[in-house]
Short mmCIF file of C-alpha atoms in Angstrom, two decimals:
data_model
loop_
_atom_site.label_atom_id
_atom_site.label_comp_id
_atom_site.label_asym_id
_atom_site.label_seq_id
_atom_site.Cartn_x
_atom_site.Cartn_y
_atom_site.Cartn_z
CA UNK A 65 31.70 18.36 19.97
CA UNK A 66 29.84 21.44 21.31
CA UNK A 67 28.31 21.13 24.74
CA UNK A 68 24.56 21.67 25.12
CA UNK A 69 23.54 25.17 25.87
CA UNK A 70 20.84 26.05 28.33
CA UNK A 71 18.99 28.45 26.00
CA UNK A 72 19.17 30.75 23.01
CA UNK A 73 21.39 33.67 22.64
CA UNK A 74 20.27 37.02 21.31
CA UNK A 75 22.43 37.23 18.16
CA UNK A 76 24.69 35.39 15.67
CA UNK A 77 28.03 34.06 16.66
CA UNK A 78 30.78 34.71 14.11
CA UNK A 79 33.62 33.61 16.37
CA UNK A 80 35.58 30.37 15.75
CA UNK A 81 33.16 27.40 15.66
CA UNK A 82 34.50 25.82 18.87
CA UNK A 83 33.79 29.13 20.74
CA UNK A 84 29.99 29.33 20.22
CA UNK A 85 27.12 26.97 20.03
CA UNK A 86 26.42 25.51 16.52
CA UNK A 87 22.86 26.78 16.57
CA UNK A 88 24.11 30.41 16.82
CA UNK A 89 27.11 30.02 14.46
CA UNK A 90 27.16 32.52 11.60
CA UNK A 91 28.43 30.55 8.61
CA UNK A 92 30.39 31.85 5.62
CA UNK A 93 28.25 32.54 2.62
CA UNK A 94 29.93 29.67 0.76
CA UNK A 95 28.36 27.24 3.32
CA UNK A 96 25.31 29.32 4.17
CA UNK A 97 23.76 29.53 0.65
CA UNK A 98 24.02 25.81 -0.33
CA UNK A 99 22.72 24.72 3.12
CA UNK A 100 19.71 27.10 2.73
CA UNK A 101 18.97 25.78 -0.67
CA UNK A 102 18.78 22.21 0.67
CA UNK A 103 16.12 23.40 3.15
CA UNK A 104 14.27 25.24 0.39
CA UNK A 105 14.35 22.16 -1.80
CA UNK A 106 13.10 19.89 1.07
CA UNK A 107 10.22 22.17 1.95
CA UNK A 108 9.07 23.71 -1.30
CA UNK A 109 6.72 21.01 -2.57
CA UNK A 110 5.17 20.72 0.84
CA UNK A 111 4.64 24.50 1.12
CA UNK A 112 2.81 24.80 -2.16
CA UNK A 113 0.75 21.58 -1.73
CA UNK A 114 -2.09 23.09 0.54
CA UNK A 115 -2.79 26.05 -1.70
CA UNK A 116 -2.64 23.87 -4.80
CA UNK A 117 -5.18 21.38 -3.40
CA UNK A 118 -7.52 23.87 -1.83
CA UNK A 119 -7.40 26.16 -4.83
CA UNK A 120 -8.36 23.35 -7.12
CA UNK A 121 -11.09 22.15 -4.78
CA UNK A 122 -12.84 25.62 -4.61
CA UNK A 123 -12.44 26.17 -8.33
CA UNK A 124 -10.03 29.04 -8.39
CA UNK A 125 -8.83 30.37 -11.80
CA UNK A 126 -5.15 30.43 -12.71
CA UNK A 127 -4.61 33.99 -11.44
CA UNK A 128 -6.27 33.36 -8.07
CA UNK A 129 -4.32 30.09 -7.71
CA UNK A 130 -1.15 31.91 -8.28
CA UNK A 131 -2.00 34.45 -5.60
CA UNK A 132 -2.85 31.63 -3.16
CA UNK A 133 0.54 29.98 -3.77
CA UNK A 134 2.36 33.29 -3.36
CA UNK A 135 0.53 33.93 -0.05
CA UNK A 136 1.47 30.48 1.24
CA UNK A 137 5.13 31.14 0.41
CA UNK A 138 5.06 34.58 1.97
CA UNK A 139 3.48 33.40 5.24
CA UNK A 140 5.85 30.44 5.44
CA UNK A 141 8.84 32.72 5.08
CA UNK A 142 7.62 35.19 7.70
CA UNK A 143 6.82 32.44 10.19
CA UNK A 144 10.20 30.76 9.62
CA UNK A 145 12.03 34.06 10.21
CA UNK A 146 10.08 34.69 13.42
CA UNK A 147 10.75 31.26 14.60
CA UNK A 148 14.43 31.19 13.90
CA UNK A 149 15.33 34.69 14.98
CA UNK A 150 12.71 35.26 17.65
CA UNK A 151 11.46 38.45 19.40
CA UNK A 152 12.89 38.73 22.93
CA UNK A 153 11.48 35.90 25.06
CA UNK A 154 7.98 36.22 23.54
CA UNK A 155 7.95 34.29 20.26
CA UNK A 156 10.43 32.07 18.36
CA UNK A 157 12.16 28.99 19.59
CA UNK A 158 15.54 30.17 18.01
CA UNK A 159 16.21 26.78 16.50
CA UNK A 160 16.71 25.76 12.83
CA UNK A 161 13.01 25.27 12.66
CA UNK A 162 10.80 25.66 9.51
CA UNK A 163 7.17 26.74 9.77
CA UNK A 164 4.68 26.53 6.83
CA UNK A 165 1.15 25.46 6.05
CA UNK A 166 0.66 21.87 7.09
CA UNK A 167 -0.85 19.13 4.95
CA UNK A 168 -2.69 17.94 8.07
CA UNK A 169 -5.25 20.66 7.59
CA UNK A 170 -6.06 19.82 3.96
CA UNK A 171 -8.74 17.14 4.42
CA UNK A 172 -10.74 19.12 7.06
CA UNK A 173 -10.62 22.15 4.93
CA UNK A 174 -11.81 20.20 1.88
CA UNK A 175 -14.74 18.93 4.08
CA UNK A 176 -15.49 22.56 4.95
CA UNK A 177 -15.41 23.54 1.29
CA UNK A 178 -17.82 20.68 0.36
CA UNK A 179 -20.30 21.85 2.98
CA UNK A 180 -20.19 25.53 2.14
CA UNK A 181 -22.01 27.39 -0.65
CA UNK A 182 -20.10 28.53 -3.72
CA UNK A 183 -18.36 31.76 -3.02
CA UNK A 184 -18.36 31.11 0.74
CA UNK A 185 -15.85 28.19 0.77
CA UNK A 186 -12.66 30.13 1.38
CA UNK A 187 -14.27 32.62 3.83
CA UNK A 188 -15.53 29.65 5.90
CA UNK A 189 -12.10 27.97 5.82
CA UNK A 190 -10.33 31.22 6.77
CA UNK A 191 -12.65 31.89 9.63
CA UNK A 192 -12.03 28.48 11.11
CA UNK A 193 -8.26 28.73 10.60
CA UNK A 194 -8.21 32.15 12.40
CA UNK A 195 -10.06 30.74 15.42
CA UNK A 196 -7.72 27.72 15.42
CA UNK A 197 -4.84 30.17 15.61
CA UNK A 198 -6.38 31.91 18.63
CA UNK A 199 -6.94 28.51 20.14
CA UNK A 200 -3.30 27.71 19.71
CA UNK A 201 -2.23 30.94 21.39
CA UNK A 202 -4.59 30.24 24.29
CA UNK A 203 -3.65 26.62 24.85
CA UNK A 204 0.12 26.87 23.91
CA UNK A 205 1.39 27.93 27.37
CA UNK A 206 -0.37 24.92 29.00
CA UNK A 207 0.22 22.42 26.18
CA UNK A 208 2.95 20.56 27.98
CA UNK A 209 0.27 19.22 30.35
CA UNK A 210 -1.87 18.02 27.46
CA UNK A 211 0.87 16.12 25.61
CA UNK A 212 0.02 12.94 27.60
CA UNK A 213 -3.34 12.83 25.74
CA UNK A 214 -1.45 12.75 22.43
CA UNK A 215 1.05 9.92 22.67
CA UNK A 216 2.56 8.26 19.60
CA UNK A 217 -0.51 5.92 19.57
CA UNK A 218 -2.78 8.95 18.86
CA UNK A 219 -0.52 10.98 16.61
CA UNK A 220 0.49 7.97 14.67
CA UNK A 221 -3.19 7.26 13.83
CA UNK A 222 -3.77 10.91 12.80
CA UNK A 223 -0.67 11.15 10.64
CA UNK A 224 -1.42 7.83 8.89
CA UNK A 225 -4.96 9.02 8.20
CA UNK A 226 -3.59 12.25 6.74
CA UNK A 227 -1.79 10.35 4.12
CA UNK A 228 -4.52 7.77 3.44
CA UNK A 229 -7.42 10.26 3.22
CA UNK A 230 -5.44 12.54 0.93
CA UNK A 231 -4.61 9.74 -1.57
CA UNK A 232 -7.68 10.22 -3.77
CA UNK A 233 -6.40 13.71 -4.49
CA UNK A 234 -3.27 12.70 -6.44
CA UNK A 235 -5.19 9.92 -8.11
CA UNK A 236 -7.64 12.46 -9.46
CA UNK A 237 -4.82 14.69 -10.62
CA UNK A 238 -3.24 11.77 -12.38
CA UNK A 239 -6.45 11.36 -14.43
CA UNK A 240 -6.45 15.00 -15.45
CA UNK A 241 -7.86 16.84 -12.41
CA UNK A 242 -11.29 17.79 -13.83
CA UNK A 243 -13.75 15.01 -13.20
CA UNK A 244 -16.33 16.76 -15.47
CA UNK A 245 -14.01 16.87 -18.46
CA UNK A 246 -14.65 14.45 -21.27
CA UNK A 247 -11.01 13.28 -21.33
CA UNK A 248 -10.88 12.60 -17.58
CA UNK A 249 -8.83 9.46 -17.16
CA UNK A 250 -7.28 9.63 -20.65
CA UNK A 251 -4.30 7.32 -21.04
CA UNK A 252 -2.06 10.32 -21.99
CA UNK A 253 -2.65 11.71 -18.49
CA UNK A 254 -1.97 8.38 -16.82
CA UNK A 255 1.10 7.84 -18.81
CA UNK A 256 2.45 11.30 -17.87
CA UNK A 257 1.77 10.65 -14.14
CA UNK A 258 3.46 7.29 -14.40
CA UNK A 259 6.45 8.84 -16.14
CA UNK A 260 6.77 11.46 -13.34
CA UNK A 261 6.64 8.73 -10.69
CA UNK A 262 9.32 6.66 -12.51
CA UNK A 263 11.65 9.79 -12.67
CA UNK A 264 11.23 10.36 -8.96
CA UNK A 265 12.04 6.69 -8.21
CA UNK A 266 15.05 6.79 -10.49
CA UNK A 267 16.49 9.86 -8.82
CA UNK A 268 15.81 8.34 -5.37
CA UNK A 269 17.58 5.14 -6.43
CA UNK A 270 20.65 6.43 -8.34
CA UNK A 271 21.16 10.07 -7.47
CA UNK A 272 23.43 11.14 -4.66
CA UNK A 273 23.57 14.10 -2.29
CA UNK A 274 21.58 17.14 -3.27
CA UNK A 275 19.86 15.62 -6.28
CA UNK A 276 18.67 12.70 -4.29
CA UNK A 277 17.18 15.07 -1.78
CA UNK A 278 15.32 17.06 -4.46
CA UNK A 279 14.08 13.92 -6.29
CA UNK A 280 10.41 15.20 -5.96
CA UNK A 281 11.25 18.52 -7.50
CA UNK A 282 13.24 16.85 -10.30
CA UNK A 283 10.23 14.73 -11.04
CA UNK A 284 8.01 17.77 -11.23
CA UNK A 285 10.47 19.61 -13.49
CA UNK A 286 11.21 16.74 -15.92
CA UNK A 287 7.51 15.72 -15.95
CA UNK A 288 6.46 19.21 -16.94
CA UNK A 289 9.04 19.40 -19.71
CA UNK A 290 7.84 16.03 -21.00
CA UNK A 291 4.26 17.38 -21.11
CA UNK A 292 5.12 20.38 -23.32
CA UNK A 293 5.40 18.47 -26.69
CA UNK A 294 2.01 16.90 -26.12
CA UNK A 295 0.30 20.20 -25.34
CA UNK A 296 -0.42 19.25 -21.78
CA UNK A 297 1.34 22.27 -20.16
CA UNK A 298 -0.61 25.52 -19.79
CA UNK A 299 1.58 28.71 -19.65
CA UNK A 300 -1.31 31.13 -19.42
CA UNK A 301 -0.83 31.76 -15.65
CA UNK A 302 2.81 32.75 -16.20
CA UNK A 303 1.93 35.25 -18.95
CA UNK A 304 -0.83 36.89 -16.79
CA UNK A 305 0.89 36.82 -13.40
CA UNK A 306 2.23 40.12 -12.11
CA UNK A 307 6.03 40.25 -11.63
CA UNK A 308 5.86 41.69 -8.07
CA UNK A 309 2.85 42.09 -5.75
CA UNK A 310 2.00 41.61 -2.21
CA UNK A 311 -1.19 39.60 -1.29
CA UNK A 312 -4.25 41.76 -0.61
CA UNK A 313 -5.95 41.42 2.72
CA UNK A 314 -9.11 39.29 2.56
CA UNK A 315 -8.99 39.00 -1.25
CA UNK A 316 -11.54 36.12 -1.06
CA UNK A 317 -13.92 37.96 1.21
CA UNK A 318 -14.42 38.53 4.94
CA UNK A 319 -14.01 35.45 7.09
CA UNK A 320 -17.08 33.44 8.09
CA UNK A 321 -17.25 31.53 11.39
CA UNK A 322 -19.11 28.27 11.28
CA UNK A 323 -19.07 26.29 14.66
CA UNK A 324 -18.58 22.87 13.03
CA UNK A 325 -15.70 24.10 10.82
CA UNK A 326 -14.02 25.74 13.79
CA UNK A 327 -14.28 22.55 15.88
CA UNK A 328 -12.83 20.52 13.06
CA UNK A 329 -9.77 22.76 12.68
CA UNK A 330 -9.24 23.16 16.43
CA UNK A 331 -8.91 19.41 16.60
CA UNK A 332 -6.37 19.46 13.78
CA UNK A 333 -4.56 22.34 15.56
CA UNK A 334 -4.06 20.12 18.69
CA UNK A 335 -2.31 17.51 16.41
CA UNK A 336 -0.23 20.21 14.75
CA UNK A 337 0.82 21.50 18.16
CA UNK A 338 1.89 18.01 19.10
CA UNK A 339 3.89 17.66 15.94
CA UNK A 340 5.58 21.06 16.55
CA UNK A 341 6.37 20.17 20.13
CA UNK A 342 7.88 16.83 19.04
CA UNK A 343 9.84 18.54 16.31
CA UNK A 344 11.27 21.02 18.81
CA UNK A 345 12.30 18.22 21.18
CA UNK A 346 13.87 16.32 18.34
CA UNK A 347 15.78 19.38 17.17
CA UNK A 348 16.98 20.05 20.68
CA UNK A 349 18.56 16.52 20.71
CA UNK A 350 20.07 17.00 17.22
CA UNK A 351 21.42 20.43 18.01
CA UNK A 352 22.46 19.54 21.59
CA UNK A 353 20.49 22.44 22.91
CA UNK A 354 18.02 21.72 25.73
CA UNK A 355 14.37 22.28 24.68
CA UNK A 356 12.53 23.27 27.84
CA UNK A 357 8.93 24.29 28.33
CA UNK A 358 9.55 27.96 27.71
CA UNK A 359 11.12 27.11 24.25
CA UNK A 360 8.15 25.02 23.33
CA UNK A 361 5.75 27.74 24.40
CA UNK A 362 7.53 30.32 22.31
CA UNK A 363 7.59 28.00 19.37
CA UNK A 364 3.83 27.26 19.63
CA UNK A 365 3.16 31.00 20.05
CA UNK A 366 4.81 31.46 16.61
CA UNK A 367 2.54 28.72 15.16
CA UNK A 368 -0.49 30.39 16.63
CA UNK A 369 0.39 33.84 15.35
CA UNK A 370 1.09 32.60 11.85
CA UNK A 371 -2.18 30.63 11.85
CA UNK A 372 -4.18 33.62 13.15
CA UNK A 373 -2.65 36.27 10.79
CA UNK A 374 -2.12 33.97 7.77
CA UNK A 375 -5.74 33.79 6.56
CA UNK A 376 -5.83 37.61 6.29
CA UNK A 377 -3.54 37.26 3.23
CA UNK A 378 -4.56 33.70 2.15
CA UNK A 379 -2.58 31.41 4.47
CA UNK A 380 -3.60 28.14 6.14
CA UNK A 381 -2.83 26.33 9.51
CA UNK A 382 0.92 26.70 10.10
CA UNK A 383 3.08 24.07 11.82
CA UNK A 384 6.51 22.42 11.85
CA UNK A 385 8.00 20.84 8.73
CA UNK A 386 9.36 17.42 9.74
CA UNK A 387 11.29 17.04 6.54
CA UNK A 388 13.52 20.01 7.46
CA UNK A 389 14.30 18.43 10.86
CA UNK A 390 15.58 15.52 8.75
CA UNK A 391 17.70 17.91 6.68
CA UNK A 392 19.40 19.20 9.90
CA UNK A 393 19.98 15.66 11.10
CA UNK A 394 21.38 14.50 7.76
CA UNK A 395 23.68 17.52 7.05
CA UNK A 396 24.60 18.26 10.65
CA UNK A 397 24.42 22.03 9.76
CA UNK A 398 22.66 23.27 12.87
CA UNK A 399 22.86 27.07 12.44
CA UNK A 400 19.47 28.66 12.74
CA UNK A 401 20.69 31.40 10.39
CA UNK A 402 20.76 28.89 7.57
CA UNK A 403 17.06 28.29 7.97
CA UNK A 404 16.50 32.09 8.45
CA UNK A 405 18.08 32.65 4.94
CA UNK A 406 15.70 29.91 3.66
CA UNK A 407 12.81 31.80 5.22
CA UNK A 408 13.96 35.06 3.58
CA UNK A 409 14.02 33.31 0.18
CA UNK A 410 10.48 32.11 0.73
CA UNK A 411 9.47 35.72 1.32
CA UNK A 412 11.04 36.76 -1.94
CA UNK A 413 9.28 33.91 -3.76
CA UNK A 414 6.00 35.05 -2.19
CA UNK A 415 6.47 38.66 -3.01
CA UNK A 416 7.03 37.85 -6.79
CA UNK A 417 3.85 36.06 -7.92
CA UNK A 418 5.43 35.26 -11.31
CA UNK A 419 7.67 32.84 -9.38
CA UNK A 420 4.63 31.27 -7.79
CA UNK A 421 3.02 31.00 -11.19
CA UNK A 422 5.89 28.73 -12.30
CA UNK A 423 4.46 26.13 -9.90
CA UNK A 424 1.01 26.48 -11.38
CA UNK A 425 2.56 25.55 -14.82
CA UNK A 426 2.92 21.95 -13.48
CA UNK A 427 0.19 19.90 -15.25
CA UNK A 428 -2.24 17.97 -13.12
CA UNK A 429 -1.01 14.45 -14.14
CA UNK A 430 2.55 15.41 -13.20
CA UNK A 431 1.34 16.61 -9.76
CA UNK A 432 -0.55 13.38 -9.53
CA UNK A 433 2.57 11.25 -10.04
CA UNK A 434 4.47 13.27 -7.45
CA UNK A 435 1.53 13.43 -5.06
CA UNK A 436 1.46 9.65 -4.75
CA UNK A 437 4.97 9.83 -3.27
CA UNK A 438 4.24 12.95 -1.21
CA UNK A 439 1.05 11.75 0.48
CA UNK A 440 2.21 8.19 0.63
CA UNK A 441 5.23 9.31 2.57
CA UNK A 442 2.99 11.06 5.03
CA UNK A 443 1.18 7.76 5.71
CA UNK A 444 4.51 5.99 6.11
CA UNK A 445 5.55 8.64 8.74
CA UNK A 446 2.39 7.71 10.65
CA UNK A 447 3.14 4.03 10.41
CA UNK A 448 6.63 4.71 11.68
CA UNK A 449 5.19 6.61 14.68
CA UNK A 450 2.77 3.70 15.36
CA UNK A 451 5.68 1.22 15.31
CA UNK A 452 6.94 2.89 18.46
CA UNK A 453 3.60 3.01 20.18
CA UNK A 454 3.56 -0.46 21.81
CA UNK A 455 1.31 -2.33 19.40
CA UNK A 456 2.03 -5.65 21.28
CA UNK A 457 -0.64 -4.54 23.74
CA UNK A 458 -4.07 -5.75 22.68
CA UNK A 459 -5.77 -2.54 23.96
CA UNK A 460 -3.49 -0.48 21.70
CA UNK A 461 -4.25 -2.72 18.72
CA UNK A 462 -8.07 -2.22 19.30
CA UNK A 463 -7.53 1.55 19.73
CA UNK A 464 -5.70 1.89 16.46
CA UNK A 465 -8.04 -0.49 14.59
CA UNK A 466 -11.19 1.43 15.62
CA UNK A 467 -9.69 4.90 15.12
CA UNK A 468 -8.37 4.00 11.65
CA UNK A 469 -11.71 2.43 10.82
CA UNK A 470 -13.65 5.60 11.80
CA UNK A 471 -11.19 7.67 9.79
CA UNK A 472 -11.54 5.56 6.65
CA UNK A 473 -15.32 5.59 6.64
CA UNK A 474 -15.64 8.94 4.78
CA UNK A 475 -13.13 7.58 2.22
CA UNK A 476 -14.81 4.16 1.78
CA UNK A 477 -18.36 5.50 1.90
CA UNK A 478 -18.55 9.25 1.09
CA UNK A 479 -22.38 9.36 1.63
CA UNK A 480 -22.22 7.59 5.02
CA UNK A 481 -22.99 10.79 6.95
CA UNK A 482 -25.41 12.24 4.44
CA UNK A 483 -28.35 12.22 6.84
CA UNK A 484 -26.42 13.61 9.75
CA UNK A 485 -26.79 17.29 10.72
CA UNK A 486 -24.47 19.75 8.81
CA UNK A 487 -22.17 20.32 11.72
CA UNK A 488 -21.68 16.53 12.16
CA UNK A 489 -20.99 16.11 8.46
CA UNK A 490 -18.24 18.69 8.64
CA UNK A 491 -16.51 17.05 11.65
CA UNK A 492 -17.03 13.41 10.86
CA UNK A 493 -16.89 13.88 7.13
CA UNK A 494 -13.16 14.45 7.55
CA UNK A 495 -11.39 11.16 8.24
CA UNK A 496 -8.66 12.97 10.10
CA UNK A 497 -10.99 14.73 12.49
CA UNK A 498 -13.14 11.64 13.04
CA UNK A 499 -10.12 9.37 13.54
CA UNK A 500 -8.52 11.93 15.86
CA UNK A 501 -11.64 12.16 18.06
CA UNK A 502 -11.96 8.39 18.37
CA UNK A 503 -8.22 7.92 19.01
CA UNK A 504 -8.21 10.50 21.85
CA UNK A 505 -11.40 9.13 23.34
CA UNK A 506 -10.16 5.60 23.34
CA UNK A 507 -6.78 6.63 24.64
CA UNK A 508 -8.60 8.31 27.58
CA UNK A 509 -10.75 5.15 28.07
CA UNK A 510 -7.90 2.63 27.95
CA UNK A 511 -4.94 4.49 29.46
CA UNK A 512 -6.18 7.36 31.70
CA UNK A 513 -9.68 6.79 33.21
CA UNK A 514 -9.19 4.72 36.37
CA UNK A 515 -5.49 4.13 35.75
CA UNK A 516 -2.24 5.38 37.31
CA UNK A 517 -0.01 5.38 34.21
CA UNK A 518 -0.60 9.00 33.13
CA UNK A 519 3.01 9.80 33.91
CA UNK A 520 4.14 7.03 31.73
CA UNK A 521 1.88 8.22 28.89
CA UNK A 522 3.33 11.67 29.21
CA UNK A 523 6.83 10.33 28.81
CA UNK A 524 5.76 8.46 25.75
CA UNK A 525 4.23 11.55 24.32
CA UNK A 526 7.50 13.52 24.77
CA UNK A 527 9.36 10.79 22.89
CA UNK A 528 6.99 11.08 19.91
CA UNK A 529 9.09 11.62 16.79
#
């Protein structure tokens, strides 16, 4: 077994495997390509989910939706390349680390869209995202000191709320997607969503290896094929999409900067930074390469740059993809060049919008069946994090109960904050932002103000999965 290295090297290692660290090993193409395909399969559905949801919410047509998906793939590929290869000692953690638009930002961005006038929705979202990127760049070098305010108790609440508050989205998709349509909720749509879900479950239960890992994609593929005979698959986007094109800067208009929207996404950015830091620590353990403060700072700097620059071309808040950490742990292929190749493939997908249009072919009910699994698994990740947060302590139980309650209010009673000022509606109308604020405040109240256990809280934060 390779011994832990103290830090990254500057280039690939093509010497015999026992003569270089596994992270820097340059694999033969026969191993490199299949390993990269596994990462693409694990991340693809997650990468296209934010542009799919936001595009639907703001009423984009098929062509604009295709451009948004292509932009998401392109930004994810560039961020992943920057993260894995690095630039000197400035950016990039040089680990097999995938960066892409996170689902954690979806609910706050939907709240921003709901509180913005038609035509100003995406500009308001992109303005807030850009400031969140600047915030990440400013706070990143000092973030290690803030981790103690985001222990598993807090991050577990937030991740759980991400999954729970997003669940109405796939439910709406399963009913057809358009609430104003006369056939919304038609049994054909529900049957197609159920069929897709069953296909995913069957692959998860009986498939092995690669096919089990891509159960979600297989469900999307087979569900779409099943929709064709019933006329539920629309191929217009594929016919009209350009074969090759790069996203145009500010295609949706110049960014707009709304204080409440900015505050909401800066809160989410803190959560994303916590997840990225935890992912880097976990990868350091898996890869047997010590992850120190400088490595985390370089990694967060990459997140910040991608989040700042991404909106110029149509990107959203960028963070680590936990599912790809799982791929590294499962396959034990630890070479960062495998993930770099996967990042290059995402750039190719993003530069050819016709490939992104293939995703837009997936009917809404099919996305609904798969979305139940996707967003449900996010909630499960949060529950798993909470299980390590010491819920045998009554104070922790109260903290989680109140924070979850605050986060579920917008879901249970959408009009609850209707009489509040617009800025408060944007912040509190997102269950994720509201729950995060309450969790952080109660964590300070119970575990920091007037106590002496901050060091213990910091250790717990560093052990967050």
